[in-house]
Coordinates of C-alpha atoms in Angstrom, one line a residue:
M1 CA -0.1 -0.1 0.0
L2 CA 2.9 2.4 0.9
L3 CA 4.5 1.7 -2.4
L4 CA 1.3 2.4 -4.2
F5 CA 0.8 5.7 -2.5
V6 CA 4.5 6.8 -3.4
M7 CA 3.8 5.8 -7.1
L8 CA 0.6 7.8 -7.2
A9 CA 2.4 10.9 -5.5
A10 CA 5.2 10.7 -8.1
T11 CA 2.6 10.7 -10.9
V12 CA 0.9 13.7 -9.4
V13 CA 4.3 15.6 -9.0
A14 CA 5.1 14.6 -12.6
E15 CA 2.0 16.2 -13.8
I16 CA 2.6 19.4 -12.1
Q17 CA 6.1 19.5 -13.2
D18 CA 5.4 18.9 -17.0
P19 CA 2.5 20.9 -18.2
A20 CA 3.7 20.6 -21.7
A21 CA 3.6 16.9 -21.8
E22 CA 0.2 16.9 -20.0
Q23 CA -1.6 19.6 -21.8
I24 CA -3.9 17.3 -23.8
I25 CA -4.6 15.3 -20.6
K26 CA -5.4 18.4 -18.7
F27 CA -7.9 19.5 -21.4
K28 CA -9.7 16.0 -21.0
E29 CA -9.9 16.4 -17.2
K30 CA -11.4 19.8 -17.3
T31 CA -14.1 18.8 -19.8
S32 CA -16.8 16.3 -18.8
G33 CA -17.2 15.1 -22.2
P34 CA -17.4 16.2 -26.0
I35 CA -17.4 19.9 -25.9
G36 CA -20.0 20.1 -28.6
M37 CA -21.4 18.9 -31.8
M38 CA -18.7 18.6 -34.9
T39 CA -19.4 21.1 -37.6
T40 CA -18.0 21.9 -41.1
S41 CA -16.4 25.4 -41.4
A42 CA -19.7 26.7 -42.5
G43 CA -21.4 25.7 -39.2
A44 CA -23.5 22.6 -40.5
P45 CA -23.4 19.7 -38.2
V46 CA -21.5 16.7 -39.4
P47 CA -23.4 13.3 -39.6
H48 CA -21.9 10.3 -38.1
S49 CA -21.9 8.4 -41.4
E50 CA -19.8 11.0 -43.0
A51 CA -17.3 11.5 -40.2
L52 CA -16.4 7.8 -39.9
N53 CA -16.4 6.4 -43.5
T54 CA -15.9 7.4 -47.1
L55 CA -15.7 4.0 -48.6
N56 CA -18.3 3.1 -51.3
T57 CA -19.7 6.7 -51.0
R58 CA -19.3 9.8 -53.3
L59 CA -16.4 11.9 -52.0
L60 CA -17.6 15.2 -53.5
L61 CA -21.0 14.9 -51.4
N62 CA -19.1 14.2 -48.3
E63 CA -18.9 17.7 -47.0
Y64 CA -16.9 16.8 -44.0
F65 CA -14.2 15.1 -46.1
M66 CA -14.2 18.0 -48.6
D67 CA -14.0 20.5 -45.9
T68 CA -11.0 18.9 -44.1
M69 CA -9.1 17.8 -47.1
T70 CA -9.1 21.2 -48.9
H71 CA -8.2 23.0 -45.7
L72 CA -5.3 20.6 -44.9
V73 CA -3.5 21.5 -48.0
R74 CA -3.7 25.1 -47.1
E75 CA -2.7 24.9 -43.4
R76 CA 0.8 26.2 -43.8
I77 CA 1.7 29.7 -44.3
P78 CA 5.0 30.8 -45.7
E79 CA 7.7 30.0 -43.2
R80 CA 9.8 33.1 -42.0
V81 CA 13.0 33.3 -44.0
V82 CA 14.8 33.9 -40.7
H83 CA 13.7 33.2 -37.0
A84 CA 11.3 30.6 -38.3
K85 CA 11.5 28.6 -35.0
A86 CA 10.4 30.1 -31.9
G87 CA 9.1 29.9 -28.4
G88 CA 6.8 32.6 -26.9
A89 CA 4.5 33.7 -24.2
F90 CA 2.5 36.7 -22.8
G91 CA 2.7 38.8 -19.7
Y92 CA 3.1 42.4 -18.6
F93 CA 5.6 45.1 -18.3
E94 CA 5.5 47.1 -15.1
V95 CA 7.2 50.5 -14.6
T96 CA 9.5 50.7 -11.5
H97 CA 11.4 53.9 -12.3
D98 CA 10.1 57.1 -13.7
I99 CA 11.7 58.2 -17.1
S100 CA 9.0 60.5 -18.2
H101 CA 11.6 63.4 -18.2
I102 CA 13.2 61.5 -21.0
C103 CA 10.4 59.8 -22.8
K104 CA 6.5 60.7 -22.8
A105 CA 5.4 57.3 -24.2
K106 CA 2.4 56.2 -22.0
L107 CA 3.8 52.7 -21.2
F108 CA 6.5 54.6 -19.1
K109 CA 4.0 57.0 -17.7
Q110 CA 4.0 56.3 -14.0
I111 CA 5.5 53.7 -11.4
G112 CA 3.5 50.7 -11.1
K113 CA 1.8 51.2 -14.5
K114 CA 1.3 47.8 -16.2
T115 CA 1.3 47.2 -20.0
P116 CA 0.4 43.8 -21.6
V117 CA 3.2 42.4 -23.7
A118 CA 3.9 39.3 -26.0
A119 CA 7.3 38.0 -26.5
R120 CA 8.9 35.7 -29.1
F121 CA 12.3 34.1 -28.9
S122 CA 13.9 32.5 -31.9
P123 CA 17.0 31.2 -33.4
V124 CA 18.0 33.2 -36.5
I125 CA 19.1 30.8 -39.1
V126 CA 17.4 27.2 -38.3
E127 CA 14.3 26.3 -40.1
R128 CA 10.9 25.8 -38.3
G129 CA 11.8 21.9 -37.6
G130 CA 15.4 22.7 -36.6
S131 CA 17.0 22.4 -33.2
D132 CA 16.5 25.0 -30.4
T133 CA 20.1 24.3 -29.1
S134 CA 21.9 25.4 -32.4
R135 CA 24.8 27.7 -32.1
D136 CA 23.2 30.9 -33.3
A137 CA 22.2 34.4 -32.3
R138 CA 18.6 34.5 -31.1
G139 CA 15.9 37.0 -31.9
Y140 CA 14.3 38.8 -28.7
A141 CA 11.1 40.4 -29.8
V142 CA 8.6 42.1 -27.5
K143 CA 5.2 43.8 -28.4
F144 CA 3.9 46.3 -25.9
Y145 CA 0.1 46.7 -26.2
T146 CA -0.2 50.5 -25.2
E147 CA -3.2 52.9 -25.2
D148 CA -1.4 54.6 -28.2
G149 CA -1.0 51.5 -30.2
N150 CA 1.6 48.6 -30.4
F151 CA 5.3 49.3 -29.7
D152 CA 7.5 46.6 -31.0
I153 CA 11.2 46.1 -30.0
V154 CA 12.5 43.7 -32.5
G155 CA 15.8 42.8 -30.7
F156 CA 18.5 40.2 -30.4
S157 CA 20.3 38.1 -27.6
T158 CA 23.5 39.9 -28.5
P159 CA 23.9 43.7 -27.7
M160 CA 25.1 44.2 -31.2
Y161 CA 24.1 43.3 -34.8
V162 CA 26.0 41.7 -37.7
Y163 CA 26.3 44.5 -40.2
N164 CA 25.6 48.3 -40.5
D165 CA 24.7 48.5 -44.2
P166 CA 21.2 47.1 -44.9
R167 CA 22.1 46.0 -48.5
L168 CA 23.9 43.1 -46.8
F169 CA 20.8 41.6 -45.2
P170 CA 20.0 39.3 -48.2
T171 CA 23.7 38.3 -48.5
F172 CA 24.0 37.5 -44.8
V173 CA 20.9 35.4 -44.8
R174 CA 21.8 33.5 -47.9
A175 CA 25.3 32.9 -46.8
Q176 CA 24.0 31.5 -43.7
K177 CA 21.4 29.2 -45.2
K178 CA 21.8 26.0 -47.0
N179 CA 23.8 25.7 -50.2
P180 CA 21.3 25.8 -53.0
A181 CA 23.0 22.8 -54.8
T182 CA 23.5 20.5 -51.8
N183 CA 20.8 21.7 -49.6
L184 CA 23.3 21.7 -46.7
F185 CA 24.8 24.2 -44.5
D186 CA 28.2 25.2 -46.0
A187 CA 31.1 26.6 -43.8
N188 CA 32.5 28.1 -47.1
T189 CA 29.6 30.6 -47.5
V190 CA 29.4 31.5 -43.9
W191 CA 33.2 32.2 -43.7
D192 CA 33.0 34.0 -47.1
F193 CA 30.7 36.4 -45.6
L194 CA 32.3 36.8 -42.3
T195 CA 35.8 37.6 -43.8
L196 CA 34.4 39.8 -46.6
Q197 CA 32.4 41.9 -43.9
P198 CA 34.7 42.1 -40.9
E199 CA 32.4 44.3 -38.8
S200 CA 30.3 40.9 -38.4
I201 CA 33.2 39.4 -36.3
H202 CA 32.3 41.4 -33.2
M203 CA 28.9 39.7 -33.0
F204 CA 30.2 36.3 -34.0
L205 CA 32.9 36.5 -31.2
L206 CA 29.8 36.1 -28.9
I207 CA 28.1 33.5 -31.0
F208 CA 31.3 31.3 -31.2
G209 CA 31.9 32.0 -27.6
D210 CA 30.0 31.0 -24.5
R211 CA 27.0 33.2 -25.4
G212 CA 26.1 31.1 -28.6
I213 CA 23.6 28.7 -27.0
P214 CA 21.4 29.9 -24.1
A215 CA 20.6 27.5 -21.4
S216 CA 17.0 28.6 -21.6
Y217 CA 15.1 31.4 -22.8
R218 CA 14.5 32.4 -19.2
N219 CA 18.2 32.9 -18.9
M220 CA 18.6 34.8 -22.1
P221 CA 19.1 38.5 -22.2
G222 CA 17.7 40.7 -24.9
F223 CA 18.8 44.0 -26.5
G224 CA 17.1 46.5 -28.7
I225 CA 20.4 46.9 -30.7
H226 CA 19.4 50.3 -32.1
T227 CA 19.9 53.7 -30.5
Y228 CA 16.3 55.0 -30.3
Q229 CA 15.5 58.7 -30.5
V230 CA 12.9 59.5 -27.8
E231 CA 11.2 62.8 -26.6
N232 CA 9.5 64.1 -23.7
E233 CA 6.4 66.3 -23.3
H234 CA 8.4 69.4 -24.0
G235 CA 10.0 68.0 -27.3
D236 CA 13.4 67.5 -25.6
V237 CA 15.4 64.8 -27.3
N238 CA 17.3 62.0 -25.9
F239 CA 18.7 58.7 -27.2
V240 CA 18.2 55.3 -25.6
R241 CA 19.3 51.7 -26.0
F242 CA 17.1 48.9 -24.4
H243 CA 18.4 46.2 -22.2
F244 CA 16.4 43.2 -21.0
V245 CA 18.6 41.3 -18.3
P246 CA 17.0 38.1 -16.9
D247 CA 16.5 38.1 -13.3
A248 CA 17.4 34.4 -13.1
G249 CA 20.8 35.4 -14.4
I250 CA 22.5 34.9 -17.7
K251 CA 23.1 31.2 -18.3
N252 CA 24.4 29.2 -21.5
L253 CA 25.2 25.7 -22.6
R254 CA 28.5 24.4 -23.6
S255 CA 28.8 22.8 -27.1
E256 CA 29.0 19.2 -25.9
E257 CA 25.9 19.6 -23.5
A258 CA 24.0 21.4 -26.3
Q259 CA 24.6 18.7 -28.7
K260 CA 23.5 16.0 -26.1
I261 CA 20.3 17.8 -25.4
G262 CA 19.5 18.6 -29.0
A263 CA 20.0 15.0 -29.9
E264 CA 17.2 14.0 -27.4
D265 CA 14.9 17.1 -27.7
A266 CA 15.1 19.6 -30.7
D267 CA 12.5 21.7 -28.8
Y268 CA 14.3 21.9 -25.6
L269 CA 14.1 25.8 -25.1
T270 CA 10.5 26.0 -26.2
R271 CA 9.6 23.2 -23.8
D272 CA 11.4 24.7 -21.0
L273 CA 9.6 28.0 -21.4
Y274 CA 6.1 26.4 -21.6
K275 CA 6.7 24.2 -18.5
A276 CA 8.2 27.0 -16.4
I277 CA 5.2 29.2 -17.1
G278 CA 2.6 26.4 -16.8
N279 CA 4.2 25.5 -13.3
G280 CA 4.0 29.1 -12.1
D281 CA 7.6 29.7 -12.4
F282 CA 7.2 33.0 -14.2
P283 CA 10.4 34.2 -16.0
S284 CA 11.2 38.0 -15.5
W285 CA 13.5 40.5 -16.9
T286 CA 14.8 43.9 -15.6
V287 CA 14.3 46.4 -18.4
S288 CA 16.8 49.2 -18.5
V289 CA 18.1 51.9 -20.8
Q290 CA 21.3 53.6 -21.6
I291 CA 20.5 57.2 -22.0
L292 CA 22.5 59.7 -24.2
T293 CA 22.0 63.4 -24.7
F294 CA 22.5 65.3 -27.8
D295 CA 25.9 66.5 -26.5
D296 CA 26.9 62.8 -25.7
V297 CA 26.1 61.9 -29.3
K298 CA 28.2 64.7 -30.8
H299 CA 31.1 64.3 -28.6
A300 CA 31.3 60.4 -28.5
D301 CA 34.4 58.9 -29.9
F302 CA 32.5 56.3 -31.7
N303 CA 29.3 56.2 -33.7
V304 CA 26.5 55.6 -31.2
F305 CA 24.1 54.6 -34.1
D306 CA 26.5 51.8 -35.4
V307 CA 24.5 48.6 -34.6
T308 CA 27.6 46.6 -35.0
N309 CA 28.9 48.2 -31.9
T310 CA 27.8 48.5 -28.3
I311 CA 27.5 51.7 -26.1
P312 CA 30.0 51.3 -23.4
L313 CA 28.2 50.6 -20.0
S314 CA 31.2 52.2 -18.3
K315 CA 30.4 55.7 -19.8
F316 CA 26.6 55.3 -20.1
P317 CA 25.4 53.0 -17.2
L318 CA 22.0 51.2 -17.2
R319 CA 19.1 53.1 -15.9
Q320 CA 16.4 50.7 -14.7
V321 CA 13.0 51.4 -16.1
G322 CA 10.8 48.3 -15.2
K323 CA 10.2 44.6 -15.1
M324 CA 8.9 42.3 -17.7
V325 CA 7.2 39.1 -16.6
L326 CA 5.9 36.4 -18.7
N327 CA 3.0 34.6 -17.0
K328 CA 0.8 33.1 -19.6
N329 CA 1.3 30.4 -22.3
A330 CA -0.4 30.6 -25.7
V331 CA -3.8 28.7 -25.9
N332 CA -3.1 27.9 -29.5
Y333 CA 0.6 28.2 -30.8
F334 CA -0.3 28.9 -34.4
A335 CA -2.8 31.6 -33.7
E336 CA -0.7 33.4 -30.9
I337 CA 3.0 32.7 -31.6
E338 CA 3.2 31.7 -35.3
Q339 CA 1.0 34.7 -36.3
L340 CA 2.6 37.0 -34.0
A341 CA 3.9 39.8 -36.3
F342 CA 6.6 42.2 -35.2
S343 CA 7.8 45.3 -37.0
P344 CA 10.2 48.1 -35.9
A345 CA 7.7 50.4 -37.6
N346 CA 5.3 49.9 -34.8
L347 CA 6.2 53.1 -32.9
V348 CA 4.2 55.2 -30.4
P349 CA 4.3 58.9 -29.6
G350 CA 7.6 59.6 -27.6
I351 CA 9.5 57.0 -29.4
L352 CA 10.7 57.9 -32.9
G353 CA 12.8 54.8 -33.7
G354 CA 16.5 54.7 -34.7
P355 CA 18.1 57.2 -37.3
D356 CA 20.4 54.4 -38.9
K357 CA 19.8 52.8 -42.1
V358 CA 19.5 49.4 -40.8
F359 CA 16.4 50.6 -38.7
E360 CA 15.0 52.2 -41.7
A361 CA 15.4 49.2 -44.0
R362 CA 13.8 46.8 -41.2
R363 CA 10.8 49.2 -41.3
L364 CA 10.3 48.2 -44.8
A365 CA 11.4 44.5 -44.6
Y366 CA 9.4 43.4 -41.6
R367 CA 6.2 45.0 -42.8
D368 CA 6.6 43.6 -46.2
A369 CA 7.3 40.1 -44.7
Q370 CA 4.0 40.4 -42.8
Y371 CA 2.0 41.3 -45.8
Y372 CA 3.5 38.3 -47.6
R373 CA 3.0 35.7 -44.8
L374 CA -0.2 36.9 -43.3
G375 CA -1.9 39.1 -45.8
A376 CA -2.5 43.0 -45.9
N377 CA -4.9 42.8 -42.8
F378 CA -2.4 41.1 -40.5
H379 CA -3.0 43.8 -38.0
N380 CA -6.6 42.5 -37.5
I381 CA -5.3 39.1 -36.4
P382 CA -6.2 39.2 -32.6
V383 CA -2.6 38.8 -31.4
N384 CA -1.4 41.7 -33.5
C385 CA -4.4 44.0 -32.8
P386 CA -3.7 47.3 -31.0
F387 CA -6.5 46.3 -28.7
R388 CA -5.8 48.9 -26.1
A389 CA -5.9 51.8 -28.5
Q390 CA -9.1 53.9 -28.3
G391 CA -11.0 52.4 -31.3
L392 CA -9.0 51.5 -34.4
Q393 CA -9.7 54.2 -37.0
V394 CA -8.0 53.4 -40.2
Y395 CA -8.7 54.0 -43.8
N396 CA -7.4 50.7 -45.2
R397 CA -10.2 48.5 -46.5
D398 CA -10.8 45.1 -48.0
G399 CA -8.3 42.5 -48.9
R400 CA -7.7 39.0 -47.5
A401 CA -9.4 38.2 -44.3
P402 CA -9.6 39.0 -41.3
V403 CA -11.3 42.3 -42.2
L404 CA -13.2 42.6 -38.9
D405 CA -15.8 45.2 -39.5
N406 CA -14.0 46.6 -42.4
G407 CA -14.5 50.2 -41.2
K408 CA -18.1 49.9 -41.2
D409 CA -19.7 52.8 -43.1
I410 CA -17.2 55.7 -42.5
P411 CA -15.5 57.2 -45.6
N412 CA -12.7 55.2 -47.0
Y413 CA -10.3 58.0 -48.1
F414 CA -8.4 61.0 -46.4
P415 CA -8.8 63.9 -46.5
N416 CA -12.5 64.0 -46.8
S417 CA -15.4 66.4 -46.0
F418 CA -17.7 63.7 -44.3
N419 CA -16.4 63.5 -40.7
G420 CA -13.9 60.7 -41.2
P421 CA -11.1 60.2 -38.7
V422 CA -8.5 63.0 -38.5
P423 CA -4.8 62.9 -37.4
Y424 CA -3.8 64.4 -34.1
D425 CA -2.0 67.6 -33.8
D426 CA 1.3 67.7 -31.8
K427 CA 3.1 70.9 -32.3
K428 CA 5.9 70.0 -30.1
R429 CA 6.7 66.7 -31.9
V430 CA 10.2 66.6 -33.2
Q431 CA 11.5 64.8 -36.4
L432 CA 13.8 61.8 -36.4
I433 CA 17.3 63.3 -36.9
E434 CA 19.4 62.4 -40.0
I435 CA 22.9 61.3 -39.4
L436 CA 26.1 60.9 -41.7
E437 CA 27.6 57.5 -40.7
P438 CA 31.4 57.5 -40.8
E439 CA 33.7 54.8 -41.7
P440 CA 33.3 52.1 -39.0
N441 CA 36.0 50.8 -36.7
N442 CA 35.5 47.1 -37.2
F443 CA 37.8 45.8 -34.7
R444 CA 38.3 48.1 -31.5
Q445 CA 35.3 46.7 -29.7
A446 CA 36.0 43.1 -30.8
T447 CA 39.3 43.5 -29.3
E448 CA 38.1 44.9 -26.1
L449 CA 35.7 41.9 -25.8
Y450 CA 38.3 39.3 -26.3
V451 CA 40.8 41.0 -23.9
N452 CA 38.6 42.5 -21.3
E453 CA 35.4 40.6 -21.1
M454 CA 36.4 36.9 -21.8
T455 CA 38.2 34.8 -19.2
T456 CA 41.1 32.4 -20.1
E457 CA 38.6 29.6 -20.4
E458 CA 36.1 31.4 -22.5
R459 CA 38.9 32.3 -24.9
S460 CA 39.9 28.7 -25.3
R461 CA 36.2 27.6 -25.9
L462 CA 35.9 30.5 -28.5
V463 CA 39.0 29.1 -30.3
E464 CA 37.6 25.6 -30.3
N465 CA 34.1 26.7 -31.6
V466 CA 35.7 28.8 -34.3
L467 CA 38.0 26.0 -35.4
Y468 CA 34.9 23.5 -35.5
S469 CA 33.4 25.8 -38.0
L470 CA 36.2 27.1 -39.9
G471 CA 38.1 23.8 -40.1
S472 CA 36.0 22.6 -43.1
A473 CA 36.2 25.8 -45.1
A474 CA 38.4 26.3 -48.0
S475 CA 42.1 27.2 -47.3
F476 CA 41.9 30.8 -48.9
L477 CA 39.0 31.5 -46.4
Q478 CA 41.0 30.1 -43.5
E479 CA 43.9 32.5 -44.3
R480 CA 41.4 35.5 -44.6
A481 CA 39.9 34.5 -41.3
V482 CA 43.4 34.3 -39.6
K483 CA 44.3 37.8 -40.8
I484 CA 41.1 39.3 -39.3
F485 CA 41.5 37.4 -36.0
S486 CA 45.1 38.6 -35.8
I487 CA 44.0 42.2 -36.3
I488 CA 41.5 41.7 -33.5
H489 CA 44.3 40.3 -31.3
P490 CA 47.6 38.5 -32.2
D491 CA 47.0 35.8 -29.7
L492 CA 43.6 35.0 -31.1
G493 CA 45.0 34.9 -34.7
Y494 CA 47.9 32.7 -33.7
R495 CA 45.8 30.2 -31.7
I496 CA 43.4 29.7 -34.7
E497 CA 46.2 29.5 -37.2
Q498 CA 48.0 26.9 -35.1
G499 CA 44.7 25.0 -34.6
L500 CA 44.0 24.9 -38.3
R501 CA 47.7 23.7 -38.9
S502 CA 47.2 20.8 -36.4
N503 CA 43.9 20.0 -38.1
K504 CA 42.2 19.7 -34.8
T505 CA 38.9 21.2 -33.6
K506 CA 39.9 21.5 -30.0
P507 CA 41.4 24.3 -28.0
Y508 CA 45.1 25.2 -28.7
H509 CA 46.8 26.3 -25.6
D510 CA 49.6 28.6 -26.5
I511 CA 52.5 29.1 -24.0
T512 CA 52.7 32.6 -24.9
Y513 CA 49.1 33.4 -24.3
N514 CA 49.9 35.6 -21.1
H515 CA 52.3 37.5 -23.1
Y516 CA 49.7 38.6 -25.6
I517 CA 46.9 39.4 -23.2
V518 CA 47.9 42.7 -21.5

C-alpha cells in the first residue's frame, strides 16, 4: 500500500512539473465529455456516417471530407526566412522607475503602471523544424500593447548586430542558409561572408563564444540593438538603448551539452519556457536603458548609431525602467505565436525609432514580410491587434481576411469632408534626426571584448568553436579569417592559425598566451 501511495504521489508531481507533456490530458480532465457537436467550417453539423467512413460513397458529396481535405493542403503559411522556429509567451511590463523626463510614451507614464506584452524568442538561421540548441544568435522580440497602439522592440540576444549597411541583409541570410545545390549548411559561404564583412566578427565572437547557446530562454538577455530617439512632453530629445536582463541570471550551454540535449529534444528551449510558465515559475527580466543626450552623441569617440557596436556601459550605465514578466502560455501556438507579427515600424508617440539605415530598412522589410506571410490585414489578427488603443480608426479596407468590421460605413479616403477620422496635432513633436555615418572601426570593440570581457577558459572555448566551424572551409577563407582574427588580437589569430595547422577542432593552448593578453 505504501509503495502504491508513493507511485501515485510521483505521478501527481510529474503532472505538475510537466504541463507541456500533460496539456492534452489536462484538457480532457477539465471537460466532462465532448465539448459540442462537430460541424463543417460553414457551421453545418457533421453526420456520423460522413465522419467515420468514405468507402463506397461519393467523396464530393461528403462535406466533412471535402472541408477537411481542402483545408489541410492550405494549413501552412509561408515560413519566415529567418527566425522561423520560436518559443513565445504573454505577460506584462511594469514601470519601476520614472523616465517621463526622457520619454513621454504612455507605457513609461508612472511607477506601477502595467502594459500587456507578447514576447517571441527565436534562433536566427534554423528552419521551423530545426534544433533549439543550435549555435546561433537569437531574436528577442517584444510587443507592448499600449493605449497609443503597439510598440515593438525587435531585438537580439546579443547587444550588437551583424552589419551596418542594410544592403547586406539578403547576402547575410543566404550565406548562412543552406547551399542551393547541396541543400546543406556550408562553412565556405558562412566564412566567405564573415571575412568579406569584418564588422560581423564582433557579434560572432559572442556566437562562437560562451553566449552562442542559451541554457533557456528564461536565462537569455535581450537587446534593442538600435539607439532610439525619444522625446519628452516638451519636445526635448534624448537617445536610448534598451536592455532586458534576466532576473534568473544569464546562463548558457557548452557545445557538448547542447549537442547531447539537441539529439534528445530539438524543442528543448521552447519546452522549458512552456513548462516553467505552466508551473507558475514565471520568468522575468529587468528592463533598463542607456541614456545619451545630444551632446553625448556629438562628442562620443564612436558612432553611437552603429548597430555592429555597443555603447560602453562604463560611460553610459544602465538606468532601470521596469520589469517584464511572462505569466501566460499561448492557448493555441499557431494563432498566437506563429501569427505574432513584429515590426520596428510599430512606434508610439514619444519613441521615434533609430536614425540608422538598418532601422530604416527593417521598417520596410518586416512590414513587407508580414504582408507576404499573413496578408494585408495582418493587424486584424487578434494577437497583432492594438486592442488597447481607443478604437481602431484606419482608412485601409478590403483584402484578404480578417477584415473585422472593415471600417463599417465611415469614408474610406483622407482627407474628406464627411467627418472621417483625422490625425492628431502635436506641435511639439520633433523629427527623427538625420545622421552621416562615418567609416566604421570594425575591430576596436571586438578587441576589447576578447581582451577584457572573456576569461582564459572562455577564450579557449571561443577558439575551439571557431575551429569547429572554420576547419571545413576552403584554405583561402581560413587565411582571410586568420588575418582578421590577428587584427583583433595577435593571440587570437595565432591560436586559430595553429589549430588549423594541427587540423584539430579543440582548444590550442599557447604558452605565450599571457604575453599577448595585457
